[in-house]
Coordinates of C-alpha atoms in Angstrom, one line a residue:
M1 CA 11.9 95.3 -1.6
S2 CA 11.4 94.2 1.9
T3 CA 7.8 94.3 1.8
S4 CA 7.2 92.3 -1.5
A5 CA 9.1 90.0 0.6
S6 CA 7.7 89.8 3.2
S7 CA 3.9 89.7 1.0
T8 CA 5.3 86.4 -1.3
A9 CA 6.6 84.9 2.5
P10 CA 4.5 81.3 3.2
S11 CA 2.4 82.3 6.0
V12 CA 2.4 80.2 8.9
A13 CA -0.9 79.7 10.9
P14 CA -1.1 79.1 14.5
M15 CA -1.9 76.3 15.9
P16 CA -5.4 76.9 17.7
S17 CA -5.6 75.4 21.5
V18 CA -7.0 72.2 22.3
S19 CA -10.8 72.3 24.4
P20 CA -10.6 70.2 27.2
R21 CA -14.3 68.9 26.1
D22 CA -12.3 67.2 22.9
L23 CA -9.5 66.0 25.2
A24 CA -11.3 64.9 27.6
P25 CA -13.3 61.9 26.5
G26 CA -9.1 60.6 25.2
V27 CA -8.1 60.9 28.5
I28 CA -10.9 58.7 29.8
G29 CA -10.4 55.5 26.7
M30 CA -6.2 55.6 27.5
A31 CA -7.3 55.5 31.2
L32 CA -9.5 52.3 30.3
V33 CA -6.6 50.7 27.7
G34 CA -4.0 51.1 30.8
S35 CA -6.4 49.2 33.1
S36 CA -6.8 46.4 30.1
V37 CA -2.8 45.4 31.6
T38 CA -3.6 44.7 34.8
V39 CA -7.3 43.1 33.8
S40 CA -4.7 41.0 30.7
R41 CA -3.0 38.9 33.2
S42 CA -6.3 36.9 34.2
L43 CA -6.3 35.7 30.8
V44 CA -3.3 34.3 30.6
G45 CA -4.5 31.0 30.4
A46 CA -7.4 31.4 29.2
P47 CA -7.9 30.2 25.6
L48 CA -6.5 34.0 23.7
F49 CA -8.4 33.7 20.9
A50 CA -11.7 32.3 21.6
S51 CA -11.3 35.2 24.5
Q52 CA -11.3 38.1 22.7
A53 CA -13.2 37.3 19.8
V54 CA -16.3 36.2 22.7
R55 CA -15.2 40.2 23.9
Y56 CA -15.2 41.9 20.4
A57 CA -17.9 39.7 19.0
A58 CA -20.0 42.0 22.7
A59 CA -18.7 44.8 22.2
A60 CA -20.0 44.6 18.5
L61 CA -23.6 44.2 19.0
I62 CA -23.2 46.9 22.4
L63 CA -22.2 49.2 19.9
I64 CA -24.8 49.0 17.4
A65 CA -27.3 48.7 19.9
L66 CA -26.7 51.9 21.2
A67 CA -25.7 53.4 17.7
R68 CA -29.5 52.7 17.0
V69 CA -30.6 54.0 20.6
A70 CA -28.3 57.7 19.6
G71 CA -29.7 57.8 16.3
V72 CA -26.2 57.2 14.4
P73 CA -26.7 55.9 10.7
L74 CA -23.5 53.1 10.4
L75 CA -22.6 53.2 6.7
R76 CA -21.2 50.7 4.8
P77 CA -17.7 50.1 4.3
R78 CA -16.8 50.9 0.6
G79 CA -13.5 49.9 -1.4
R80 CA -9.9 51.2 0.0
E81 CA -11.9 51.3 3.0
W82 CA -12.3 48.4 3.7
L83 CA -8.7 47.6 3.5
W84 CA -8.3 50.5 5.8
L85 CA -10.8 49.1 9.0
A86 CA -9.3 45.5 8.3
G87 CA -6.0 46.5 9.5
I88 CA -7.6 48.5 12.5
A89 CA -8.9 45.0 13.2
G90 CA -6.0 43.1 12.2
T91 CA -3.0 45.1 14.5
G92 CA -5.3 47.1 16.6
L93 CA -7.3 44.4 18.4
V94 CA -6.0 41.2 17.2
L95 CA -2.2 41.6 17.4
F96 CA -2.1 43.7 20.3
N97 CA -4.5 41.7 22.4
V98 CA -2.2 38.4 21.3
A99 CA 0.9 41.1 22.3
V100 CA -0.6 41.9 25.4
V101 CA -1.7 38.9 27.1
R102 CA 1.1 36.6 25.5
G103 CA 3.2 39.9 26.6
V104 CA 2.4 39.7 30.4
A105 CA 3.0 36.1 30.3
H106 CA 7.2 37.2 29.5
A107 CA 7.2 40.8 31.4
E108 CA 5.9 43.2 34.1
P109 CA 2.8 45.1 33.2
A110 CA 5.1 48.3 33.7
V111 CA 6.9 46.8 30.1
I112 CA 3.7 46.3 27.7
A113 CA 2.6 49.7 29.4
V114 CA 5.7 51.8 28.4
A115 CA 6.0 50.2 24.9
V116 CA 2.0 51.6 24.4
A117 CA 3.1 55.1 26.2
S118 CA 6.0 55.3 23.7
V119 CA 3.5 55.9 21.0
P120 CA 3.4 59.6 20.9
I121 CA 6.6 59.3 19.0
L122 CA 4.6 57.9 16.2
L123 CA 1.7 59.3 15.8
G124 CA 3.6 62.9 16.2
L125 CA 5.6 61.9 13.2
V126 CA 3.4 59.9 10.4
G127 CA -0.4 61.2 11.8
P128 CA 0.1 64.9 10.6
L129 CA 1.0 63.2 7.5
L130 CA -1.4 61.0 7.0
E131 CA -4.3 64.3 7.8
G132 CA -2.0 66.4 4.8
G133 CA -0.4 68.5 7.1
R134 CA 3.5 68.2 8.7
P135 CA 4.6 67.5 11.8
S136 CA 3.5 69.7 15.2
R137 CA 7.7 71.1 15.8
R138 CA 6.0 71.3 19.2
V139 CA 4.3 68.0 19.4
L140 CA 7.1 66.1 18.6
L141 CA 9.2 68.2 21.1
A142 CA 6.3 67.1 23.9
A143 CA 6.2 63.2 22.6
P144 CA 9.7 62.5 24.6
V145 CA 8.5 64.6 27.6
V146 CA 5.9 62.3 27.8
V147 CA 8.1 59.1 26.8
A148 CA 9.9 59.3 29.9
G149 CA 7.2 60.6 32.5
A150 CA 6.2 57.1 31.6
V151 CA 9.3 55.4 31.2
L152 CA 9.1 57.0 35.6
V153 CA 6.1 55.9 36.3
E154 CA 6.4 52.0 35.8
G155 CA 9.9 52.0 35.7
T156 CA 11.8 49.2 32.8
G157 CA 10.3 46.8 35.4
R158 CA 11.2 43.1 34.6
T159 CA 11.5 40.9 31.1
D160 CA 13.2 38.6 29.0
A161 CA 14.0 39.1 25.4
A162 CA 10.7 37.9 24.8
G163 CA 9.1 40.0 27.0
V164 CA 10.9 42.8 25.0
G165 CA 9.3 41.8 21.3
W166 CA 5.6 41.2 22.2
A167 CA 6.2 45.0 23.6
A168 CA 8.0 46.5 20.5
L169 CA 5.0 44.2 19.2
A170 CA 2.4 46.1 20.7
L171 CA 3.7 49.4 20.7
A172 CA 3.4 48.9 16.5
C173 CA -0.3 47.5 17.0
E174 CA -0.9 50.5 19.3
A175 CA 0.7 53.4 16.8
G176 CA -1.5 51.3 14.1
F177 CA -4.6 51.3 16.0
T178 CA -5.1 55.1 15.1
L179 CA -2.9 55.6 12.2
L180 CA -4.6 53.0 10.3
A181 CA -8.2 55.0 11.1
V182 CA -7.3 58.6 9.9
P183 CA -8.5 58.5 5.9
V184 CA -11.6 56.5 7.0
L185 CA -13.0 58.6 10.1
G186 CA -14.1 61.3 7.6
R187 CA -16.7 59.6 6.3
H188 CA -17.6 57.1 9.2
G189 CA -16.8 59.2 12.2
A190 CA -16.3 57.7 15.9
W191 CA -19.0 55.9 15.9
G192 CA -18.6 53.1 12.2
V193 CA -14.8 52.8 12.3
S194 CA -15.4 51.0 16.0
V195 CA -18.7 49.1 15.0
H196 CA -16.8 48.0 11.8
A197 CA -13.3 47.3 13.5
V198 CA -14.7 45.6 16.8
W199 CA -17.5 43.3 13.8
L200 CA -14.1 42.7 11.6
G201 CA -11.9 42.2 14.9
A202 CA -14.4 39.4 16.0
M203 CA -14.9 37.3 12.8
M204 CA -10.4 37.2 13.1
L205 CA -10.1 35.7 16.4
A206 CA -13.1 32.9 15.6
G207 CA -11.4 32.6 12.4
L208 CA -8.2 32.2 14.3
A209 CA -9.4 30.4 17.3
V210 CA -11.1 27.5 15.6
F211 CA -8.4 26.9 13.2
T212 CA -5.0 27.0 15.4
E213 CA -6.1 26.9 18.8
R214 CA -6.5 22.8 20.2
P215 CA -7.9 22.2 23.8
V216 CA -6.8 18.9 25.9
S217 CA -9.2 17.7 28.2
G218 CA -8.4 15.7 31.0
T219 CA -6.6 15.5 34.6
A220 CA -2.8 16.5 35.1
S221 CA -2.0 12.8 34.9
G222 CA -2.4 13.2 31.6
P223 CA -4.9 13.8 28.7
A224 CA -7.8 12.0 28.7
S225 CA -8.6 12.0 24.8
G226 CA -7.1 13.0 22.2
P227 CA -7.2 16.9 20.9
V228 CA -10.3 18.9 19.8
S229 CA -10.0 21.5 16.9
G230 CA -12.5 23.0 15.0
P231 CA -15.7 23.9 16.4
A232 CA -15.7 22.2 19.4
A233 CA -11.9 23.8 20.4
F234 CA -13.9 26.9 20.0
A235 CA -16.6 25.3 22.2
A236 CA -14.3 23.8 24.6
G237 CA -12.2 26.7 24.8
L238 CA -14.7 28.6 26.6
G239 CA -16.1 26.0 28.3
S240 CA -13.2 26.1 30.2
L241 CA -13.1 29.8 31.1
T242 CA -13.5 30.7 34.9
A243 CA -15.4 33.0 36.5
G244 CA -12.8 35.3 37.4
Q245 CA -12.0 34.5 33.3
W246 CA -15.2 35.6 32.2
A247 CA -15.2 39.2 34.6
A248 CA -12.1 40.0 32.7
V249 CA -14.1 39.5 29.3
G250 CA -16.7 41.4 29.9
Y251 CA -14.6 44.3 31.5
L252 CA -12.5 44.6 28.3
A253 CA -15.8 44.2 26.0
V254 CA -17.5 46.5 27.4
L255 CA -15.3 49.6 28.8
V256 CA -12.3 48.9 27.1
T257 CA -13.4 47.9 23.8
A258 CA -16.7 49.3 23.2
V259 CA -16.7 52.8 25.3
A260 CA -13.0 53.3 25.1
F261 CA -12.7 53.2 21.2
L262 CA -15.9 55.7 20.9
L263 CA -14.3 58.1 23.4
W264 CA -11.0 57.9 21.4
Y265 CA -11.4 57.7 17.7
R266 CA -14.0 61.1 19.1
T267 CA -10.6 62.9 20.7
V268 CA -8.3 61.9 17.1
A269 CA -10.8 63.4 14.8
A270 CA -11.6 66.6 16.8
V271 CA -7.5 67.2 17.6
G272 CA -6.1 65.0 15.0
S273 CA -3.5 61.9 15.7
G274 CA -0.7 63.6 16.8
R275 CA -2.0 65.7 19.8
A276 CA -4.7 63.0 20.9
G277 CA -1.3 60.5 20.2
L278 CA 0.1 62.5 23.4
L279 CA -2.9 61.4 25.6
T280 CA -1.4 57.8 25.4
G281 CA 0.6 59.1 28.3
V282 CA -1.8 58.3 30.7
A283 CA -2.0 54.7 29.7
P284 CA 0.7 53.9 32.4
L285 CA -0.9 55.9 34.9
A286 CA -3.8 54.0 34.6
A287 CA -2.1 50.7 34.6
A288 CA 0.1 52.0 37.7
G289 CA -2.8 52.5 39.7
A290 CA -4.6 49.8 38.5
G291 CA -2.4 47.5 40.1
M292 CA -2.7 49.7 43.2
L293 CA -5.7 48.8 43.3
G294 CA -4.6 45.4 42.3
G295 CA -3.1 45.2 46.0
G296 CA 0.1 47.2 44.6
A297 CA 2.4 48.8 46.6
A298 CA 2.6 52.6 47.0
P299 CA 3.5 55.4 44.6
G300 CA 7.5 56.0 45.4
P301 CA 8.6 58.7 44.8
A302 CA 9.8 58.3 41.1
V303 CA 6.0 58.0 40.3
W304 CA 5.2 61.3 40.9
L305 CA 7.9 62.8 39.2
G306 CA 6.8 60.8 36.8
L307 CA 4.0 61.9 36.7
A308 CA 4.7 65.6 37.0
V309 CA 7.0 65.4 33.7
V310 CA 3.8 63.5 32.0
I311 CA 1.6 66.5 32.6
A312 CA 4.3 68.9 31.5
G313 CA 4.2 67.3 28.4
L314 CA 0.8 66.9 27.8
A315 CA 0.9 70.5 28.7
L316 CA 4.0 71.3 26.1
G317 CA 2.2 69.5 23.2
L318 CA -1.6 70.6 23.4
R319 CA -1.4 74.1 23.4
G320 CA -2.5 76.5 20.8
G321 CA 0.1 79.1 19.5
D322 CA 2.9 78.6 16.5
A323 CA 3.9 75.1 16.8
R324 CA 4.2 73.8 13.1
A325 CA 7.7 72.4 12.2

């Protein structure tokens, strides 16, 4: 009887170990995303939609050029793929950047970075379901560890009610950036998803800039003329950018968009969204490092403890073995 019972019991396949080669792109991508929180502070006073539209338009051109050089075919989306890709652009690009730029006006970058670092819990739960599997017990156990370490690194930071709201929106959008890509990564790959999401995001942001942003020209004593709208507003907004803000837009376009998107989706396709989600714990570490390079204080004991906790959480969630729930 015991032999018969064991032969009919469902077997649980062990979760394979993850190659460092598959993880490295995601680590680098999340480090770039973390640095963007600090860089985005220089865009607080800039026309948000116009500057971000230029960022993503430039990134789309860069990605298309690189794809041609690399000989990577870019497939035309079809059917429901348009909805998934538009969802990535609308949440992971448009709303996420609105949340970051508006959020750092109400809260320290730490608050926004910690919200992004909480993504592993959402990805660990929802990601495997979208991929046709079940959440990994090991990933679910590791996700809160990574989040706790990220909170130690960045702290809670100073914020107000609006800052908390923007941080929550950033969390939801960062999760959507990965989860909405799962159904289309199989056919389009990292290159296709990145290119289509970026140009769609650029179109959305350009539309918002044309129809919603109303820059006003004039002096501190008062406007010289009434607010302009439409294409004139878009051009006026770009003309108001300072050299430092253009530099921030260039950094975000090349490294945080074109490069980071490719690296991140490559890791998601290789190891799955649940495991890849743990790597978002790298973002607050990078944000802290970028803050120090920008003249911030040296790390204290809590930062080093948080770093150790993040590493422990990553090691727990990324190693192989029987890890199914």
